[in-house]
Amino acid sequence: MPDTTLDPTLDPARRSWVPGAATPGADFPLQNLPFGVFRRARTHEAPRVGVAIGDAILDVTACAALGVLDDDGDALDAARACDAPALNPLMARGPAARRALRRALSVLLGDELPAGRQALVAQALVPQAEAELFLPAQVGDYTDFYASVHHATNVGSMFRPDQPLLPNYKWVPIGYHGRASSVVVSGTPVLRPSGQRKGPDEPAPTVGPSRSLDYELELGCFVGQGNPLGTPIPLAEAEAHGFGVVLLNDWSARDLQAWEYQPLGPFLAKSFATTVSPWVVTLEALAPFRAPLAPRAPGDPAPLPYLDTPDDRARGGLALTLQVTLRTAAMRAAGLPPFVVSTGSALDLYWSFAQMVAHHASNGCNLRPGDLLGSGTVSGPVPESRGCLLERTWRGAKPLALPGGEVRRFLEDGDEVVFTAWAERPGAVRIGLGRCAGVVVPRDAAG
Ligand code: CA
């Protein structure tokens, strides 16, 4: 773990000279430095790795070309992995390379840098407003977990009132293999899926557009360095295989899901789109916001030994606040601001990402750079912290009343769903994850 007292990239007293980075409440101060993939909008430039800082993006490849990394061989080597249309090459190099690059970029972007040098580095900055952002990694495999006990209990109680939580839940980090090809970056329109759906009173299914489209508020964790097939990852080493986190929207067609999910689990109800935020916030940037895992309730079993270390108990949690807003087409037309649907915390998760990684690889399954692990819907104990409409409106029984007079049970065409997340605590500089946004569009509008 990078110690916040020893890691100068986390020193809360330091500031960046880049406009917007020192603005209170900014998502991308000097202490964050998330990685993403960009190019200048409306150009045919090759997409490449950049680092978000304030209102700008530092082009890592351009930075290396300017010679400002020449006195740090490790950082220069890592920077060369950034001349790529995805983060996979940098991810594959493991945490030491990532940290070396982060340290060097933090020096270049800090306001201790002499003015002449700042002017040189400024040549490698691109305003975010002029950039097009891409999926940060080529996702080979995507696995979605179910790590919120509140979500699992709520959903279970709607469908199995007698036994909301299945007996394996507190022993096994439950997950399923998702679809990697339809993982898209924030801002990509989401086409309402069609499929088979059958209401409880209907004699046979019909095919048509989903009538209960939902979002799921999740954190995504990108895998950094992989593990060889057949070689499990011990929990104590799981963090060395992580790269960083993003926001993730596991769009879900509840009517398709209800009809198809037995006996093998989610399929077409979820594989039509999964949206992620463009900036991957590294484990280094999250270090000040690590916290104990949520205490298990009295009577819960202790995790089995391969899922339990004192370190994971002490700092497996992430003190991240996550928020969902909804803005309908009518609200946009009326100039109404987005409506806050829920606010939750990643501290409410029952399983840590390290436990998910260790469990995933425990049978010898190989994880690879760029693999994406979803946390599952992040829900908390109160209605205002429920991370999907299924829970928030209790399957439509308690519709949301929106400003402007509309109501929502599930998503309508034109609805825009935006996730944001941030971490803050005394003695650290607040950081944010940016935005994970998508607008629902009808099939016929997509042409
Ligand atoms: Ca999910």
Short mmCIF file of C-alpha atoms and ligand atoms in Angstrom, two decimals:
data_model
loop_
_atom_site.label_atom_id
_atom_site.label_comp_id
_atom_site.label_asym_id
_atom_site.label_seq_id
_atom_site.Cartn_x
_atom_site.Cartn_y
_atom_site.Cartn_z
CA MET A 1 0.00 0.00 0.00
CA PRO A 2 1.37 3.42 -0.88
CA ASP A 3 1.66 5.19 2.45
CA THR A 4 0.06 8.62 2.20
CA THR A 5 2.76 10.01 4.48
CA LEU A 6 5.55 8.65 2.27
CA ASP A 7 4.03 8.91 -1.21
CA PRO A 8 4.58 12.47 -2.49
CA THR A 9 1.91 11.96 -5.18
CA LEU A 10 -0.65 11.96 -2.34
CA ASP A 11 0.71 14.95 -0.39
CA PRO A 12 -2.42 17.06 0.23
CA ALA A 13 -0.37 20.27 0.34
CA ARG A 14 0.72 19.98 -3.27
CA ARG A 15 -1.10 21.72 -6.13
CA SER A 16 -0.96 21.57 -9.92
CA TRP A 17 -0.29 24.51 -12.20
CA VAL A 18 -2.83 23.18 -14.74
CA PRO A 19 -6.08 25.22 -14.85
CA GLY A 20 -8.96 23.59 -12.99
CA ALA A 21 -6.84 21.12 -11.03
CA ALA A 22 -6.82 23.12 -7.81
CA THR A 23 -10.49 24.12 -7.94
CA PRO A 24 -12.21 22.85 -4.77
CA GLY A 25 -14.40 19.88 -5.63
CA ALA A 26 -12.56 19.11 -8.87
CA ASP A 27 -12.56 15.45 -9.86
CA PHE A 28 -9.02 15.50 -11.23
CA PRO A 29 -6.61 17.28 -8.88
CA LEU A 30 -2.87 16.52 -8.81
CA GLN A 31 -3.48 13.67 -6.34
CA ASN A 32 -5.76 11.73 -8.75
CA LEU A 33 -4.02 11.39 -12.16
CA PRO A 34 -6.40 8.79 -13.68
CA PHE A 35 -5.52 7.09 -16.96
CA GLY A 36 -7.70 7.05 -20.06
CA VAL A 37 -7.59 6.93 -23.86
CA PHE A 38 -8.29 10.00 -26.00
CA ARG A 39 -7.65 11.95 -29.17
CA ARG A 40 -8.47 15.44 -30.30
CA ALA A 41 -12.13 15.50 -31.36
CA ARG A 42 -12.94 15.67 -35.07
CA THR A 43 -9.47 14.48 -36.06
CA HIS A 44 -8.13 11.20 -37.33
CA GLU A 45 -5.34 11.14 -34.75
CA ALA A 46 -4.47 7.77 -33.29
CA PRO A 47 -6.17 7.25 -29.91
CA ARG A 48 -3.57 7.11 -27.13
CA VAL A 49 -3.19 7.09 -23.36
CA GLY A 50 -3.60 10.31 -21.43
CA VAL A 51 -3.90 11.40 -17.81
CA ALA A 52 -6.72 13.69 -16.67
CA ILE A 53 -5.52 16.76 -14.78
CA GLY A 54 -7.90 19.62 -14.00
CA ASP A 55 -9.66 20.66 -17.20
CA ALA A 56 -7.01 19.06 -19.41
CA ILE A 57 -5.48 15.77 -20.50
CA LEU A 58 -1.75 15.19 -20.42
CA ASP A 59 -0.73 13.30 -23.57
CA VAL A 60 1.78 10.83 -22.11
CA THR A 61 3.31 9.99 -25.49
CA ALA A 62 3.77 13.67 -26.37
CA CYS A 63 5.27 14.19 -22.94
CA ALA A 64 7.84 11.48 -23.58
CA ALA A 65 8.61 12.98 -26.99
CA LEU A 66 9.34 16.35 -25.39
CA GLY A 67 12.17 14.70 -23.45
CA VAL A 68 10.83 15.70 -20.03
CA LEU A 69 10.88 12.09 -18.79
CA ASP A 70 14.43 11.41 -19.98
CA ASP A 71 16.01 11.45 -16.52
CA ASP A 72 13.71 8.69 -15.20
CA GLY A 73 14.26 5.42 -17.06
CA ASP A 74 11.44 3.53 -15.34
CA ALA A 75 8.91 6.27 -16.02
CA LEU A 76 10.06 6.65 -19.62
CA ASP A 77 9.73 2.93 -20.14
CA ALA A 78 6.18 2.97 -18.75
CA ALA A 79 5.36 6.04 -20.86
CA ARG A 80 6.33 4.13 -24.00
CA ALA A 81 3.54 1.64 -23.15
CA CYS A 82 1.12 4.58 -23.39
CA ASP A 83 1.54 5.00 -27.16
CA ALA A 84 -1.36 2.61 -27.67
CA PRO A 85 -5.13 2.80 -28.28
CA ALA A 86 -5.83 1.05 -24.95
CA LEU A 87 -4.33 0.80 -21.48
CA ASN A 88 -3.59 -2.93 -21.81
CA PRO A 89 0.18 -2.58 -22.46
CA LEU A 90 0.59 -0.33 -19.41
CA MET A 91 -1.68 -2.60 -17.35
CA ALA A 92 0.44 -5.62 -18.28
CA ARG A 93 3.57 -4.01 -16.85
CA GLY A 94 2.25 -4.23 -13.31
CA PRO A 95 2.12 -1.83 -10.39
CA ALA A 96 5.80 -0.81 -10.27
CA ALA A 97 5.74 0.64 -13.80
CA ARG A 98 2.44 2.40 -13.15
CA ARG A 99 3.75 3.94 -9.93
CA ALA A 100 6.99 5.09 -11.57
CA LEU A 101 5.03 6.87 -14.28
CA ARG A 102 2.61 8.36 -11.76
CA ARG A 103 5.47 9.74 -9.66
CA ALA A 104 7.16 11.32 -12.68
CA LEU A 105 3.93 12.86 -14.01
CA SER A 106 3.08 14.20 -10.56
CA VAL A 107 6.40 16.07 -10.54
CA LEU A 108 5.80 17.48 -14.03
CA LEU A 109 2.28 18.64 -13.13
CA GLY A 110 3.09 20.00 -9.65
CA ASP A 111 3.44 23.75 -9.20
CA GLU A 112 6.96 23.35 -7.84
CA LEU A 113 8.01 22.79 -11.45
CA PRO A 114 9.98 25.81 -12.77
CA ALA A 115 7.95 28.06 -15.08
CA GLY A 116 10.08 27.33 -18.11
CA ARG A 117 9.58 23.64 -17.64
CA GLN A 118 5.82 24.15 -17.14
CA ALA A 119 5.67 25.88 -20.51
CA LEU A 120 7.34 22.87 -22.09
CA VAL A 121 5.00 20.32 -20.45
CA ALA A 122 2.01 22.50 -21.40
CA GLN A 123 2.72 21.59 -25.01
CA ALA A 124 1.53 18.06 -24.17
CA LEU A 125 -1.82 19.22 -22.71
CA VAL A 126 -5.11 18.90 -24.58
CA PRO A 127 -8.24 20.60 -23.17
CA GLN A 128 -10.78 17.98 -22.13
CA ALA A 129 -13.44 20.02 -23.92
CA GLU A 130 -11.59 19.36 -27.19
CA ALA A 131 -11.05 15.64 -26.66
CA GLU A 132 -12.86 12.51 -27.70
CA LEU A 133 -12.65 9.72 -25.11
CA PHE A 134 -12.52 6.00 -25.80
CA LEU A 135 -13.02 2.80 -23.89
CA PRO A 136 -9.93 2.82 -21.64
CA ALA A 137 -8.99 -0.82 -22.20
CA GLN A 138 -9.59 -3.61 -24.62
CA VAL A 139 -11.77 -5.83 -22.44
CA GLY A 140 -11.05 -9.49 -23.08
CA ASP A 141 -13.32 -10.79 -20.35
CA TYR A 142 -15.93 -9.13 -18.19
CA THR A 143 -17.22 -10.69 -14.98
CA ASP A 144 -20.01 -9.14 -12.95
CA PHE A 145 -20.22 -9.88 -9.23
CA TYR A 146 -23.05 -9.41 -6.73
CA ALA A 147 -21.09 -7.95 -3.81
CA SER A 148 -23.79 -5.83 -2.14
CA VAL A 149 -25.65 -7.83 0.47
CA HIS A 150 -28.30 -5.10 0.55
CA HIS A 151 -28.92 -5.44 -3.20
CA ALA A 152 -28.95 -9.23 -3.01
CA THR A 153 -31.38 -9.16 -0.08
CA ASN A 154 -33.70 -6.59 -1.67
CA VAL A 155 -33.89 -8.32 -5.02
CA GLY A 156 -34.19 -11.73 -3.36
CA SER A 157 -37.05 -10.56 -1.17
CA MET A 158 -39.06 -9.47 -4.23
CA PHE A 159 -38.73 -12.83 -5.91
CA ARG A 160 -38.30 -15.20 -2.91
CA PRO A 161 -39.95 -13.60 0.15
CA ASP A 162 -39.37 -16.73 2.20
CA GLN A 163 -35.63 -16.90 1.50
CA PRO A 164 -34.32 -13.55 0.22
CA LEU A 165 -30.65 -14.43 0.58
CA LEU A 166 -29.57 -17.80 -0.75
CA PRO A 167 -27.43 -19.88 1.65
CA ASN A 168 -24.23 -19.53 -0.41
CA TYR A 169 -24.21 -15.72 -0.41
CA LYS A 170 -22.07 -15.14 2.68
CA TRP A 171 -19.57 -17.83 1.68
CA VAL A 172 -18.99 -17.27 -2.04
CA PRO A 173 -18.51 -13.99 -3.95
CA ILE A 174 -21.26 -14.69 -6.51
CA GLY A 175 -20.64 -13.64 -10.11
CA TYR A 176 -21.43 -14.47 -13.71
CA HIS A 177 -19.53 -14.10 -16.96
CA GLY A 178 -20.71 -10.98 -18.74
CA ARG A 179 -20.30 -9.90 -22.33
CA ALA A 180 -17.06 -8.02 -23.13
CA SER A 181 -17.92 -6.98 -26.71
CA SER A 182 -20.72 -4.64 -25.64
CA VAL A 183 -18.79 -2.73 -22.97
CA VAL A 184 -18.92 0.90 -24.16
CA VAL A 185 -17.53 4.20 -22.96
CA SER A 186 -19.62 6.87 -21.24
CA GLY A 187 -21.70 8.91 -23.68
CA THR A 188 -22.50 6.03 -26.01
CA PRO A 189 -26.29 5.95 -26.63
CA VAL A 190 -27.97 2.84 -25.26
CA LEU A 191 -30.40 1.17 -27.64
CA ARG A 192 -33.47 -0.21 -25.90
CA PRO A 193 -33.15 -3.96 -26.35
CA SER A 194 -35.82 -6.18 -27.75
CA GLY A 195 -36.33 -9.71 -26.60
CA GLN A 196 -38.64 -12.34 -25.20
CA ARG A 197 -40.67 -11.23 -22.24
CA LYS A 198 -43.56 -12.96 -20.55
CA GLY A 199 -45.66 -11.46 -17.80
CA PRO A 200 -46.83 -13.79 -15.00
CA ASP A 201 -50.40 -13.78 -16.35
CA GLU A 202 -49.49 -14.17 -20.03
CA PRO A 203 -49.80 -17.66 -21.52
CA ALA A 204 -46.76 -17.33 -23.78
CA PRO A 205 -43.90 -14.92 -24.30
CA THR A 206 -43.91 -12.19 -26.93
CA VAL A 207 -40.97 -10.49 -28.60
CA GLY A 208 -40.58 -6.74 -28.46
CA PRO A 209 -38.81 -3.80 -26.87
CA SER A 210 -38.12 -4.20 -23.17
CA ARG A 211 -40.84 -2.64 -21.02
CA SER A 212 -38.75 -2.52 -17.86
CA LEU A 213 -35.31 -1.20 -18.74
CA ASP A 214 -33.13 -0.45 -15.73
CA TYR A 215 -29.63 0.68 -14.81
CA GLU A 216 -27.35 -0.83 -12.17
CA LEU A 217 -24.93 1.44 -10.32
CA GLU A 218 -21.63 -0.42 -9.99
CA LEU A 219 -17.93 0.03 -9.58
CA GLY A 220 -15.72 -1.65 -12.14
CA CYS A 221 -12.20 -2.80 -11.39
CA PHE A 222 -9.72 -3.27 -14.25
CA VAL A 223 -7.19 -6.06 -13.93
CA GLY A 224 -3.56 -5.00 -14.36
CA GLN A 225 -1.03 -7.77 -14.64
CA GLY A 226 -2.53 -11.20 -15.22
CA ASN A 227 -1.87 -14.65 -13.78
CA PRO A 228 -0.89 -17.78 -15.72
CA LEU A 229 -3.62 -20.34 -16.35
CA GLY A 230 -3.62 -22.84 -13.48
CA THR A 231 -2.03 -20.45 -10.99
CA PRO A 232 -4.40 -19.03 -8.38
CA ILE A 233 -3.89 -15.53 -6.95
CA PRO A 234 -3.60 -15.54 -3.14
CA LEU A 235 -5.66 -12.84 -1.47
CA ALA A 236 -2.49 -11.20 -0.15
CA GLU A 237 -1.30 -10.76 -3.74
CA ALA A 238 -4.63 -9.76 -5.27
CA GLU A 239 -3.93 -6.05 -5.15
CA ALA A 240 -0.81 -6.41 -7.26
CA HIS A 241 -3.14 -7.66 -10.02
CA GLY A 242 -5.46 -4.64 -9.83
CA PHE A 243 -5.02 -1.47 -11.90
CA GLY A 244 -7.83 0.88 -10.94
CA VAL A 245 -11.55 1.53 -10.81
CA VAL A 246 -14.24 3.10 -12.97
CA LEU A 247 -17.97 3.61 -12.69
CA LEU A 248 -19.97 0.92 -14.45
CA ASN A 249 -23.61 0.82 -15.57
CA ASP A 250 -24.86 -2.73 -16.00
CA TRP A 251 -27.96 -1.83 -18.04
CA SER A 252 -30.58 -4.50 -17.40
CA ALA A 253 -33.86 -5.41 -19.12
CA ARG A 254 -35.82 -6.74 -16.15
CA ASP A 255 -38.61 -8.34 -18.19
CA LEU A 256 -36.16 -10.23 -20.40
CA GLN A 257 -34.20 -11.17 -17.28
CA ALA A 258 -37.21 -12.54 -15.37
CA TRP A 259 -38.12 -14.86 -18.25
CA GLU A 260 -34.67 -16.08 -19.23
CA TYR A 261 -32.57 -16.21 -16.06
CA GLN A 262 -33.37 -19.71 -14.90
CA PRO A 263 -31.45 -21.96 -14.78
CA LEU A 264 -28.19 -20.41 -16.04
CA GLY A 265 -28.41 -16.75 -15.04
CA PRO A 266 -28.30 -13.43 -16.92
CA PHE A 267 -27.90 -13.56 -20.70
CA LEU A 268 -29.58 -11.23 -23.23
CA ALA A 269 -31.11 -9.11 -20.44
CA LYS A 270 -27.68 -7.62 -19.81
CA SER A 271 -25.45 -8.29 -22.83
CA PHE A 272 -26.77 -5.43 -24.99
CA ALA A 273 -24.69 -2.71 -23.27
CA THR A 274 -22.47 -2.05 -20.27
CA THR A 275 -21.22 1.53 -19.89
CA VAL A 276 -18.00 2.49 -18.11
CA SER A 277 -16.55 5.89 -17.24
CA PRO A 278 -13.49 6.88 -19.30
CA TRP A 279 -10.96 7.62 -16.53
CA VAL A 280 -9.45 4.75 -14.58
CA VAL A 281 -8.63 5.91 -11.05
CA THR A 282 -5.63 3.93 -9.86
CA LEU A 283 -5.23 2.04 -6.62
CA GLU A 284 -2.49 4.56 -5.73
CA ALA A 285 -4.93 7.47 -5.94
CA LEU A 286 -7.46 5.53 -3.85
CA ALA A 287 -4.97 4.71 -1.08
CA PRO A 288 -6.09 7.52 1.27
CA PHE A 289 -9.68 6.31 0.99
CA ARG A 290 -9.21 2.70 1.94
CA ALA A 291 -11.23 1.60 4.94
CA PRO A 292 -12.17 -1.53 6.86
CA LEU A 293 -14.53 -3.91 5.11
CA ALA A 294 -18.10 -3.59 6.34
CA PRO A 295 -18.39 -5.63 9.53
CA ARG A 296 -20.21 -8.91 9.07
CA ALA A 297 -23.47 -9.19 10.98
CA PRO A 298 -23.52 -11.27 14.16
CA GLY A 299 -24.02 -14.87 13.17
CA ASP A 300 -22.49 -14.46 9.69
CA PRO A 301 -19.73 -16.96 8.91
CA ALA A 302 -16.15 -15.72 8.79
CA PRO A 303 -14.76 -15.78 5.24
CA LEU A 304 -12.96 -19.01 4.41
CA PRO A 305 -9.18 -18.70 4.86
CA TYR A 306 -8.43 -18.08 1.17
CA LEU A 307 -10.78 -15.07 1.33
CA ASP A 308 -9.52 -13.65 4.60
CA THR A 309 -6.42 -11.65 5.56
CA PRO A 310 -6.03 -9.07 8.34
CA ASP A 311 -4.98 -6.54 5.69
CA ASP A 312 -8.13 -7.08 3.59
CA ARG A 313 -10.32 -6.81 6.68
CA ALA A 314 -8.56 -3.58 7.65
CA ARG A 315 -8.52 -1.88 4.24
CA GLY A 316 -10.58 -3.89 1.74
CA GLY A 317 -13.27 -1.19 1.78
CA LEU A 318 -13.38 1.90 -0.44
CA ALA A 319 -14.77 5.12 1.04
CA LEU A 320 -16.34 6.18 -2.25
CA THR A 321 -19.71 7.92 -2.46
CA LEU A 322 -21.68 7.02 -5.58
CA GLN A 323 -24.61 8.97 -6.99
CA VAL A 324 -27.23 8.38 -9.68
CA THR A 325 -29.03 11.17 -11.49
CA LEU A 326 -31.84 10.91 -14.01
CA ARG A 327 -32.91 13.54 -16.53
CA THR A 328 -35.75 12.85 -18.91
CA ALA A 329 -36.23 14.36 -22.35
CA ALA A 330 -39.05 16.51 -20.95
CA MET A 331 -36.84 17.71 -18.09
CA ARG A 332 -34.13 18.68 -20.58
CA ALA A 333 -36.67 20.52 -22.73
CA ALA A 334 -37.96 22.39 -19.68
CA GLY A 335 -34.44 23.28 -18.54
CA LEU A 336 -34.82 21.26 -15.34
CA PRO A 337 -31.62 19.97 -13.72
CA PRO A 338 -30.90 16.25 -13.30
CA PHE A 339 -32.79 14.58 -10.45
CA VAL A 340 -30.76 12.76 -7.79
CA VAL A 341 -32.28 9.27 -7.61
CA SER A 342 -29.92 7.73 -5.08
CA THR A 343 -26.67 8.20 -3.19
CA GLY A 344 -24.79 5.21 -1.87
CA SER A 345 -21.39 4.12 -0.59
CA ALA A 346 -18.94 1.45 -1.71
CA LEU A 347 -18.34 0.85 2.00
CA ASP A 348 -21.63 -1.05 2.01
CA LEU A 349 -20.19 -3.83 -0.18
CA TYR A 350 -19.96 -7.24 1.49
CA TRP A 351 -16.94 -8.41 -0.56
CA SER A 352 -13.79 -6.50 -1.48
CA PHE A 353 -12.35 -6.40 -4.99
CA ALA A 354 -9.33 -8.29 -3.62
CA GLN A 355 -11.65 -11.08 -2.48
CA MET A 356 -13.33 -11.09 -5.91
CA VAL A 357 -9.94 -11.36 -7.65
CA ALA A 358 -8.72 -14.13 -5.33
CA HIS A 359 -11.97 -16.04 -5.67
CA HIS A 360 -12.06 -15.61 -9.47
CA ALA A 361 -8.57 -17.09 -9.81
CA SER A 362 -8.96 -19.67 -7.03
CA ASN A 363 -9.77 -22.45 -9.51
CA GLY A 364 -6.79 -21.54 -11.68
CA CYS A 365 -8.74 -19.27 -14.03
CA ASN A 366 -6.38 -16.79 -15.66
CA LEU A 367 -7.17 -13.09 -15.46
CA ARG A 368 -5.62 -10.90 -18.13
CA PRO A 369 -4.69 -7.23 -18.42
CA GLY A 370 -7.83 -5.24 -19.23
CA ASP A 371 -10.25 -7.77 -17.80
CA LEU A 372 -13.14 -6.00 -16.14
CA LEU A 373 -14.72 -7.01 -12.82
CA GLY A 374 -18.04 -5.39 -11.87
CA SER A 375 -18.92 -5.08 -8.19
CA GLY A 376 -22.61 -5.71 -8.68
CA THR A 377 -25.20 -3.07 -7.86
CA VAL A 378 -24.01 -0.86 -5.02
CA SER A 379 -26.97 -0.54 -2.66
CA GLY A 380 -27.08 0.48 0.98
CA PRO A 381 -29.49 -0.06 3.85
CA VAL A 382 -31.90 2.83 3.15
CA PRO A 383 -34.20 3.36 0.14
CA GLU A 384 -32.27 6.47 -0.95
CA SER A 385 -29.12 4.35 -1.34
CA ARG A 386 -30.60 1.70 -3.64
CA GLY A 387 -28.58 1.51 -6.85
CA CYS A 388 -31.17 0.42 -9.45
CA LEU A 389 -34.78 1.28 -10.26
CA LEU A 390 -35.93 -2.29 -9.54
CA GLU A 391 -35.04 -1.69 -5.90
CA ARG A 392 -35.59 2.09 -5.82
CA THR A 393 -39.21 1.78 -7.05
CA TRP A 394 -39.65 -1.70 -5.54
CA ARG A 395 -40.47 -3.27 -8.90
CA GLY A 396 -42.59 -0.29 -9.87
CA ALA A 397 -44.77 -0.37 -6.74
CA LYS A 398 -43.32 2.93 -5.52
CA PRO A 399 -42.77 5.06 -8.64
CA LEU A 400 -40.36 7.96 -8.55
CA ALA A 401 -42.00 11.39 -8.75
CA LEU A 402 -39.78 13.58 -10.92
CA PRO A 403 -39.60 17.38 -11.05
CA GLY A 404 -41.92 18.48 -13.84
CA GLY A 405 -44.61 15.97 -12.91
CA GLU A 406 -43.41 12.80 -14.61
CA VAL A 407 -43.16 9.47 -12.82
CA ARG A 408 -40.78 6.59 -13.46
CA ARG A 409 -40.99 2.91 -12.65
CA PHE A 410 -38.35 1.98 -15.22
CA LEU A 411 -36.46 3.93 -17.89
CA GLU A 412 -38.25 5.59 -20.82
CA ASP A 413 -36.71 6.52 -24.16
CA GLY A 414 -34.80 9.79 -23.91
CA ASP A 415 -33.92 9.30 -20.25
CA GLU A 416 -30.31 10.12 -19.44
CA VAL A 417 -28.72 8.25 -16.52
CA VAL A 418 -25.51 9.71 -15.08
CA PHE A 419 -23.35 8.14 -12.37
CA THR A 420 -20.74 10.11 -10.45
CA ALA A 421 -18.52 9.12 -7.54
CA TRP A 422 -16.09 10.85 -5.26
CA ALA A 423 -13.92 10.27 -2.21
CA GLU A 424 -13.12 12.81 0.46
CA ARG A 425 -11.84 12.78 3.98
CA PRO A 426 -9.94 15.15 6.30
CA GLY A 427 -6.24 15.22 5.51
CA ALA A 428 -6.65 14.16 1.88
CA VAL A 429 -7.56 15.98 -1.32
CA ARG A 430 -10.98 15.06 -2.70
CA ILE A 431 -10.88 13.05 -5.92
CA GLY A 432 -13.65 12.04 -8.32
CA LEU A 433 -14.21 9.28 -10.85
CA GLY A 434 -15.75 11.54 -13.51
CA ARG A 435 -19.02 10.63 -15.22
CA CYS A 436 -20.59 7.46 -16.51
CA ALA A 437 -23.49 8.59 -18.71
CA GLY A 438 -25.89 7.09 -21.21
CA VAL A 439 -29.13 8.11 -22.94
CA VAL A 440 -31.75 5.49 -23.73
CA VAL A 441 -32.78 5.61 -27.39
CA PRO A 442 -35.58 3.70 -29.08
CA ARG A 443 -34.69 1.09 -31.64
CA ASP A 444 -36.35 2.95 -34.53
CA ALA A 445 -34.43 6.16 -33.74
CA ALA A 446 -31.17 4.33 -34.23
CA GLY A 447 -31.95 3.70 -37.87
CA CA B 1 -25.00 -6.25 -12.24
#
